[in-house]
PDB file of C-alpha atoms in Angstrom:
ATOM      1  CA  ASP A   1     -18.567  -6.257   4.653  1.00  0.00           C
ATOM      2  CA  ALA A   2     -15.577  -7.301   6.754  1.00  0.00           C
ATOM      3  CA  GLY A   3     -12.986  -6.031   4.293  1.00  0.00           C
ATOM      4  CA  VAL A   4      -9.523  -7.570   4.419  1.00  0.00           C
ATOM      5  CA  THR A   5      -8.784  -9.349   7.686  1.00  0.00           C
ATOM      6  CA  GLN A   6      -5.346 -10.338   8.910  1.00  0.00           C
ATOM      7  CA  SER A   7      -4.219 -12.471  11.802  1.00  0.00           C
ATOM      8  CA  PRO A   8      -2.573 -12.245  14.182  1.00  0.00           C
ATOM      9  CA  THR A   9      -2.368  -8.502  14.803  1.00  0.00           C
ATOM     10  CA  HIS A  10       0.913  -8.740  16.681  1.00  0.00           C
ATOM     11  CA  LEU A  11       3.599 -11.403  16.840  1.00  0.00           C
ATOM     12  CA  ILE A  12       6.926 -11.722  18.602  1.00  0.00           C
ATOM     13  CA  LYS A  13       9.498 -14.228  17.381  1.00  0.00           C
ATOM     14  CA  THR A  14      13.198 -14.864  17.868  1.00  0.00           C
ATOM     15  CA  ARG A  15      15.887 -15.021  15.228  1.00  0.00           C
ATOM     16  CA  GLY A  16      15.930 -18.254  13.261  1.00  0.00           C
ATOM     17  CA  GLN A  17      12.310 -19.098  13.903  1.00  0.00           C
ATOM     18  CA  GLN A  18       9.602 -19.439  11.283  1.00  0.00           C
ATOM     19  CA  VAL A  19       6.342 -17.481  11.137  1.00  0.00           C
ATOM     20  CA  THR A  20       3.025 -17.769   9.293  1.00  0.00           C
ATOM     21  CA  LEU A  21       0.741 -14.805   8.741  1.00  0.00           C
ATOM     22  CA  ARG A  22      -2.815 -15.142   7.481  1.00  0.00           C
ATOM     23  CA  CYS A  23      -5.098 -13.040   5.331  1.00  0.00           C
ATOM     24  CA  SER A  24      -8.739 -13.244   4.252  1.00  0.00           C
ATOM     25  CA  PRO A  25      -9.555 -11.034   1.276  1.00  0.00           C
ATOM     26  CA  LYS A  26     -12.524  -8.758   0.907  1.00  0.00           C
ATOM     27  CA  SER A  27     -15.623 -10.548  -0.307  1.00  0.00           C
ATOM     28  CA  GLY A  28     -15.609 -10.763  -4.093  1.00  0.00           C
ATOM     29  CA  HIS A  29     -11.862 -10.297  -4.412  1.00  0.00           C
ATOM     30  CA  ASP A  30      -9.731 -13.062  -5.890  1.00  0.00           C
ATOM     31  CA  THR A  31      -6.211 -11.597  -5.832  1.00  0.00           C
ATOM     32  CA  VAL A  32      -4.060 -11.219  -2.730  1.00  0.00           C
ATOM     33  CA  SER A  33      -0.855  -9.209  -2.450  1.00  0.00           C
ATOM     34  CA  TRP A  34       1.556  -8.981   0.465  1.00  0.00           C
ATOM     35  CA  TYR A  35       3.626  -5.964   1.433  1.00  0.00           C
ATOM     36  CA  GLN A  36       6.302  -5.344   4.049  1.00  0.00           C
ATOM     37  CA  GLN A  37       6.418  -1.939   5.725  1.00  0.00           C
ATOM     38  CA  ALA A  38       9.495  -1.214   7.783  1.00  0.00           C
ATOM     39  CA  LEU A  39       9.347   1.553  10.359  1.00  0.00           C
ATOM     40  CA  GLY A  40       9.298   4.963   8.714  1.00  0.00           C
ATOM     41  CA  GLN A  41       9.113   3.547   5.184  1.00  0.00           C
ATOM     42  CA  GLY A  42       6.503   2.988   2.540  1.00  0.00           C
ATOM     43  CA  PRO A  43       5.232  -0.527   1.938  1.00  0.00           C
ATOM     44  CA  GLN A  44       7.334  -2.783  -0.298  1.00  0.00           C
ATOM     45  CA  PHE A  45       5.795  -5.440  -2.498  1.00  0.00           C
ATOM     46  CA  ILE A  46       6.576  -9.036  -1.567  1.00  0.00           C
ATOM     47  CA  PHE A  47       4.381 -11.084  -3.921  1.00  0.00           C
ATOM     48  CA  GLN A  48       0.941 -11.473  -5.418  1.00  0.00           C
ATOM     49  CA  TYR A  49      -1.280 -14.555  -5.643  1.00  0.00           C
ATOM     50  CA  TYR A  50      -4.044 -15.224  -8.110  1.00  0.00           C
ATOM     51  CA  GLU A  51      -5.703 -18.558  -8.883  1.00  0.00           C
ATOM     52  CA  GLU A  52      -3.564 -20.158  -6.171  1.00  0.00           C
ATOM     53  CA  GLU A  53      -0.334 -19.286  -7.961  1.00  0.00           C
ATOM     54  CA  GLU A  54       2.358 -16.711  -7.327  1.00  0.00           C
ATOM     55  CA  ARG A  55       1.983 -14.272 -10.210  1.00  0.00           C
ATOM     56  CA  GLN A  56       4.505 -11.610  -9.352  1.00  0.00           C
ATOM     57  CA  ARG A  57       7.302 -11.308  -6.870  1.00  0.00           C
ATOM     58  CA  GLY A  58       9.233  -8.377  -5.516  1.00  0.00           C
ATOM     59  CA  ASN A  59      12.849  -8.282  -4.457  1.00  0.00           C
ATOM     60  CA  PHE A  60      12.563 -10.589  -1.446  1.00  0.00           C
ATOM     61  CA  PRO A  61      14.600 -13.737  -0.718  1.00  0.00           C
ATOM     62  CA  ASP A  62      13.248 -17.251  -0.948  1.00  0.00           C
ATOM     63  CA  ARG A  63      12.820 -17.261   2.828  1.00  0.00           C
ATOM     64  CA  PHE A  64       9.570 -15.481   2.047  1.00  0.00           C
ATOM     65  CA  SER A  65       6.961 -17.812   0.605  1.00  0.00           C
ATOM     66  CA  GLY A  66       3.234 -17.858   0.322  1.00  0.00           C
ATOM     67  CA  HIS A  67       0.156 -19.776  -0.506  1.00  0.00           C
ATOM     68  CA  GLN A  68      -3.351 -19.053  -1.704  1.00  0.00           C
ATOM     69  CA  PHE A  69      -6.232 -21.381  -0.928  1.00  0.00           C
ATOM     70  CA  PRO A  70      -9.299 -22.176  -3.050  1.00  0.00           C
ATOM     71  CA  ASN A  71     -11.374 -19.736  -0.968  1.00  0.00           C
ATOM     72  CA  TYR A  72      -8.848 -16.997  -1.964  1.00  0.00           C
ATOM     73  CA  SER A  73      -7.409 -16.620   1.532  1.00  0.00           C
ATOM     74  CA  SER A  74      -3.641 -16.522   1.760  1.00  0.00           C
ATOM     75  CA  GLU A  75      -0.687 -17.189   4.000  1.00  0.00           C
ATOM     76  CA  LEU A  76       2.725 -15.578   4.145  1.00  0.00           C
ATOM     77  CA  ASN A  77       5.527 -17.707   5.537  1.00  0.00           C
ATOM     78  CA  VAL A  78       8.927 -16.416   6.559  1.00  0.00           C
ATOM     79  CA  ASN A  79      11.678 -18.880   7.451  1.00  0.00           C
ATOM     80  CA  ALA A  80      14.926 -18.316   9.332  1.00  0.00           C
ATOM     81  CA  LEU A  81      13.794 -14.973  10.707  1.00  0.00           C
ATOM     82  CA  LEU A  82      16.264 -12.120  10.857  1.00  0.00           C
ATOM     83  CA  LEU A  83      16.142  -9.008  12.992  1.00  0.00           C
ATOM     84  CA  GLY A  84      15.582  -7.042   9.792  1.00  0.00           C
ATOM     85  CA  ASP A  85      12.332  -8.883   9.157  1.00  0.00           C
ATOM     86  CA  SER A  86      10.723  -6.857  11.934  1.00  0.00           C
ATOM     87  CA  ALA A  87       8.023  -4.854  10.195  1.00  0.00           C
ATOM     88  CA  LEU A  88       4.324  -4.374   9.601  1.00  0.00           C
ATOM     89  CA  TYR A  89       3.138  -6.950   7.095  1.00  0.00           C
ATOM     90  CA  LEU A  90       0.189  -5.805   5.055  1.00  0.00           C
ATOM     91  CA  CYS A  91      -2.141  -7.930   3.011  1.00  0.00           C
ATOM     92  CA  ALA A  92      -4.175  -6.380   0.221  1.00  0.00           C
ATOM     93  CA  SER A  93      -6.874  -7.841  -1.960  1.00  0.00           C
ATOM     94  CA  SER A  94      -8.313  -6.864  -5.295  1.00  0.00           C
ATOM     95  CA  GLN A  95     -10.190  -8.115  -8.272  1.00  0.00           C
ATOM     96  CA  ARG A  96      -8.193  -8.665 -11.447  1.00  0.00           C
ATOM     97  CA  LEU A  97     -10.385  -5.984 -12.920  1.00  0.00           C
ATOM     98  CA  PRO A  98     -11.024  -3.211 -11.837  1.00  0.00           C
ATOM     99  CA  LEU A  99      -7.739  -2.233 -10.372  1.00  0.00           C
ATOM    100  CA  SER A 100      -7.623  -1.142  -6.751  1.00  0.00           C
ATOM    101  CA  LEU A 101      -6.072  -2.659  -3.687  1.00  0.00           C
ATOM    102  CA  ILE A 102      -7.885  -2.786  -0.364  1.00  0.00           C
ATOM    103  CA  PHE A 103      -5.500  -3.206   2.562  1.00  0.00           C
ATOM    104  CA  GLY A 104      -5.922  -4.977   5.848  1.00  0.00           C
ATOM    105  CA  SER A 105      -4.727  -3.506   9.138  1.00  0.00           C
ATOM    106  CA  GLY A 106      -1.566  -5.577   9.082  1.00  0.00           C
ATOM    107  CA  THR A 107       0.406  -7.900  11.327  1.00  0.00           C
ATOM    108  CA  GLN A 108       3.141  -6.277  13.369  1.00  0.00           C
ATOM    109  CA  LEU A 109       6.041  -8.732  13.524  1.00  0.00           C
ATOM    110  CA  SER A 110       8.859  -8.200  15.991  1.00  0.00           C
ATOM    111  CA  VAL A 111      11.960 -10.380  15.741  1.00  0.00           C
ATOM    112  CA  LEU A 112      14.164 -10.413  18.845  1.00  0.00           C
TER     113      LEU A 112
ATOM    114  CA  ALA B   1      12.876   1.709 -12.995  1.00  0.00           C
ATOM    115  CA  GLN B   2       9.619   2.957 -11.613  1.00  0.00           C
ATOM    116  CA  SER B   3       9.838   5.142  -8.549  1.00  0.00           C
ATOM    117  CA  VAL B   4       7.805   7.529  -6.452  1.00  0.00           C
ATOM    118  CA  THR B   5       9.192  10.556  -4.645  1.00  0.00           C
ATOM    119  CA  GLN B   6       7.430  12.388  -1.872  1.00  0.00           C
ATOM    120  CA  PRO B   7       9.745  15.342  -1.202  1.00  0.00           C
ATOM    121  CA  ASP B   8       8.219  16.339   2.123  1.00  0.00           C
ATOM    122  CA  ILE B   9       8.835  14.000   5.044  1.00  0.00           C
ATOM    123  CA  HIS B  10       6.758  15.999   7.525  1.00  0.00           C
ATOM    124  CA  ILE B  11       4.286  18.845   7.058  1.00  0.00           C
ATOM    125  CA  THR B  12       2.457  20.813   9.727  1.00  0.00           C
ATOM    126  CA  VAL B  13      -0.608  22.890   8.873  1.00  0.00           C
ATOM    127  CA  SER B  14      -3.157  24.733  10.950  1.00  0.00           C
ATOM    128  CA  GLU B  15      -6.676  23.394  11.187  1.00  0.00           C
ATOM    129  CA  GLY B  16      -8.784  25.043   8.494  1.00  0.00           C
ATOM    130  CA  ALA B  17      -5.802  25.824   6.285  1.00  0.00           C
ATOM    131  CA  SER B  18      -5.359  24.374   2.833  1.00  0.00           C
ATOM    132  CA  LEU B  19      -3.077  21.432   2.163  1.00  0.00           C
ATOM    133  CA  GLU B  20      -0.989  20.215  -0.738  1.00  0.00           C
ATOM    134  CA  LEU B  21       1.148  17.085  -0.546  1.00  0.00           C
ATOM    135  CA  ARG B  22       3.593  16.577  -3.360  1.00  0.00           C
ATOM    136  CA  CYS B  23       4.218  13.400  -5.316  1.00  0.00           C
ATOM    137  CA  ASN B  24       6.466  12.847  -8.326  1.00  0.00           C
ATOM    138  CA  TYR B  25       6.724   9.572 -10.162  1.00  0.00           C
ATOM    139  CA  SER B  26       8.940   7.928 -12.695  1.00  0.00           C
ATOM    140  CA  TYR B  27       7.173   5.509 -15.018  1.00  0.00           C
ATOM    141  CA  GLY B  28       7.565   4.772 -18.691  1.00  0.00           C
ATOM    142  CA  ALA B  29       3.943   4.420 -19.684  1.00  0.00           C
ATOM    143  CA  THR B  30       0.717   6.011 -18.506  1.00  0.00           C
ATOM    144  CA  PRO B  31       0.722   5.224 -14.810  1.00  0.00           C
ATOM    145  CA  TYR B  32      -1.986   4.167 -12.455  1.00  0.00           C
ATOM    146  CA  LEU B  33      -1.681   6.578  -9.524  1.00  0.00           C
ATOM    147  CA  PHE B  34      -2.979   6.323  -5.991  1.00  0.00           C
ATOM    148  CA  TRP B  35      -3.023   8.155  -2.706  1.00  0.00           C
ATOM    149  CA  TYR B  36      -3.408   6.198   0.530  1.00  0.00           C
ATOM    150  CA  VAL B  37      -3.663   7.380   4.137  1.00  0.00           C
ATOM    151  CA  GLN B  38      -2.403   5.469   7.152  1.00  0.00           C
ATOM    152  CA  SER B  39      -3.205   6.188  10.781  1.00  0.00           C
ATOM    153  CA  PRO B  40      -0.713   4.957  13.402  1.00  0.00           C
ATOM    154  CA  GLY B  41      -0.634   1.178  13.669  1.00  0.00           C
ATOM    155  CA  GLN B  42      -3.233   0.792  10.944  1.00  0.00           C
ATOM    156  CA  GLY B  43      -3.381  -0.389   7.378  1.00  0.00           C
ATOM    157  CA  LEU B  44      -3.727   1.808   4.346  1.00  0.00           C
ATOM    158  CA  GLN B  45      -6.986   3.421   3.270  1.00  0.00           C
ATOM    159  CA  LEU B  46      -7.446   4.392  -0.360  1.00  0.00           C
ATOM    160  CA  LEU B  47      -8.170   8.114  -0.741  1.00  0.00           C
ATOM    161  CA  LEU B  48      -8.332   8.326  -4.524  1.00  0.00           C
ATOM    162  CA  LYS B  49      -6.968   6.868  -7.723  1.00  0.00           C
ATOM    163  CA  TYR B  50      -6.225   7.892 -11.283  1.00  0.00           C
ATOM    164  CA  PHE B  51      -6.356   5.474 -14.171  1.00  0.00           C
ATOM    165  CA  SER B  52      -7.278   7.635 -17.145  1.00  0.00           C
ATOM    166  CA  GLY B  53      -9.569  10.438 -18.263  1.00  0.00           C
ATOM    167  CA  ASP B  54     -10.143  13.608 -16.267  1.00  0.00           C
ATOM    168  CA  THR B  55      -6.852  14.627 -14.691  1.00  0.00           C
ATOM    169  CA  LEU B  56      -8.535  16.105 -11.611  1.00  0.00           C
ATOM    170  CA  VAL B  57      -9.656  13.267  -9.386  1.00  0.00           C
ATOM    171  CA  GLN B  58     -12.002  13.552  -6.434  1.00  0.00           C
ATOM    172  CA  GLY B  59     -11.602  11.238  -3.472  1.00  0.00           C
ATOM    173  CA  ILE B  60     -13.001  10.586  -0.052  1.00  0.00           C
ATOM    174  CA  LYS B  61     -12.836  12.933   2.934  1.00  0.00           C
ATOM    175  CA  GLY B  62     -12.765  16.012   0.689  1.00  0.00           C
ATOM    176  CA  PHE B  63      -9.409  15.219  -0.939  1.00  0.00           C
ATOM    177  CA  GLU B  64      -8.578  15.727  -4.595  1.00  0.00           C
ATOM    178  CA  ALA B  65      -5.495  15.169  -6.721  1.00  0.00           C
ATOM    179  CA  GLU B  66      -4.365  16.407 -10.110  1.00  0.00           C
ATOM    180  CA  PHE B  67      -2.377  14.352 -12.586  1.00  0.00           C
ATOM    181  CA  LYS B  68       0.114  16.462 -14.538  1.00  0.00           C
ATOM    182  CA  ARG B  69       1.881  14.362 -17.119  1.00  0.00           C
ATOM    183  CA  SER B  70       4.285  17.150 -18.120  1.00  0.00           C
ATOM    184  CA  GLN B  71       5.522  17.420 -14.551  1.00  0.00           C
ATOM    185  CA  SER B  72       5.215  13.704 -13.680  1.00  0.00           C
ATOM    186  CA  SER B  73       3.279  14.778 -10.635  1.00  0.00           C
ATOM    187  CA  PHE B  74       0.162  13.723  -8.787  1.00  0.00           C
ATOM    188  CA  ASN B  75      -0.235  16.169  -5.908  1.00  0.00           C
ATOM    189  CA  LEU B  76      -2.883  15.712  -3.244  1.00  0.00           C
ATOM    190  CA  ARG B  77      -4.918  18.702  -2.083  1.00  0.00           C
ATOM    191  CA  LYS B  78      -7.559  19.588   0.445  1.00  0.00           C
ATOM    192  CA  PRO B  79      -9.049  23.075   0.785  1.00  0.00           C
ATOM    193  CA  SER B  80      -9.584  22.960   4.561  1.00  0.00           C
ATOM    194  CA  VAL B  81      -7.774  20.534   6.844  1.00  0.00           C
ATOM    195  CA  HIS B  82      -9.458  18.972   9.871  1.00  0.00           C
ATOM    196  CA  TRP B  83      -7.639  17.726  12.974  1.00  0.00           C
ATOM    197  CA  SER B  84      -8.693  14.184  12.053  1.00  0.00           C
ATOM    198  CA  ASP B  85      -6.632  14.413   8.858  1.00  0.00           C
ATOM    199  CA  ALA B  86      -3.421  14.042  10.869  1.00  0.00           C
ATOM    200  CA  ALA B  87      -1.867  10.830   9.550  1.00  0.00           C
ATOM    201  CA  GLU B  88       0.736   9.559   7.113  1.00  0.00           C
ATOM    202  CA  TYR B  89       0.009   9.873   3.416  1.00  0.00           C
ATOM    203  CA  PHE B  90       1.473   7.643   0.746  1.00  0.00           C
ATOM    204  CA  CYS B  91       1.544   8.167  -2.978  1.00  0.00           C
ATOM    205  CA  ALA B  92       1.864   5.062  -5.137  1.00  0.00           C
ATOM    206  CA  VAL B  93       2.206   4.129  -8.780  1.00  0.00           C
ATOM    207  CA  GLY B  94       0.755   0.884 -10.077  1.00  0.00           C
ATOM    208  CA  GLU B  95       2.090  -1.209 -12.875  1.00  0.00           C
ATOM    209  CA  ASN B  96      -0.116  -2.283 -15.715  1.00  0.00           C
ATOM    210  CA  TYR B  97       0.684  -5.983 -15.726  1.00  0.00           C
ATOM    211  CA  GLY B  98      -0.930  -7.792 -18.579  1.00  0.00           C
ATOM    212  CA  GLY B  99      -4.051  -5.652 -18.360  1.00  0.00           C
ATOM    213  CA  SER B 100      -4.521  -6.182 -14.650  1.00  0.00           C
ATOM    214  CA  GLN B 101      -2.934  -4.606 -11.674  1.00  0.00           C
ATOM    215  CA  GLY B 102       0.590  -5.417 -10.794  1.00  0.00           C
ATOM    216  CA  ASN B 103       2.285  -4.340  -7.668  1.00  0.00           C
ATOM    217  CA  LEU B 104       2.193  -0.856  -6.229  1.00  0.00           C
ATOM    218  CA  ILE B 105       5.373   1.140  -5.762  1.00  0.00           C
ATOM    219  CA  PHE B 106       5.058   3.463  -2.810  1.00  0.00           C
ATOM    220  CA  GLY B 107       6.787   6.645  -1.847  1.00  0.00           C
ATOM    221  CA  LYS B 108       8.249   6.959   1.624  1.00  0.00           C
ATOM    222  CA  GLY B 109       5.285   8.913   2.845  1.00  0.00           C
ATOM    223  CA  THR B 110       4.532  12.372   4.196  1.00  0.00           C
ATOM    224  CA  LYS B 111       3.520  12.723   7.808  1.00  0.00           C
ATOM    225  CA  LEU B 112       0.850  15.380   8.305  1.00  0.00           C
ATOM    226  CA  SER B 113       0.454  17.126  11.638  1.00  0.00           C
ATOM    227  CA  VAL B 114      -2.453  19.512  12.259  1.00  0.00           C
ATOM    228  CA  LYS B 115      -2.167  22.439  14.667  1.00  0.00           C
ATOM    229  CA  PRO B 116      -5.335  23.523  16.502  1.00  0.00           C
TER     230      PRO B 116
END
């Protein structure tokens, strides 16, 4: 079982650019959540997708958007990048029931 | 608002010694509680979880945690630490969102170093 896979593993962008991160959930999982982990901090919830809709959203601006596809994979898009967007972006998948998140290894985004 | 506090930023223990990592939470209802471990540059691996029932929870790699409602705590323990346990440990509380899992709220983490 491949678990949760994320791509790319590393990414370097400049301020103002746009970025797309991708996530494939663990087999059998239908819910995808995205988290941002700044250096030295715990992960912070961005949003969660289920049945191709955003179900919950954390305290992140509209520059952060996402999508879930019929095969349950997901994308995270960030527009108008800021230096403060530099972080490890983690994708996690789960089933609606039972209740546990399985995390991918993350995408390290650096904004210069 | 829900929150998780991990009072210890960095802990160093000797290999073979026992370990306890502290976690306190603030949550109105019965929480879902988790411990995750993260090696440098990696994602998070689930060590154990508490949803209900027995308050002493066994996890992987020889870890256990005890839920104490009266103290709003969910401390992680291991009787004998191995050098490979050196990593960052995160406690998290999960929201019960309409009967399914909402987002996780994480503490800031405790970095564990192991002395030979």
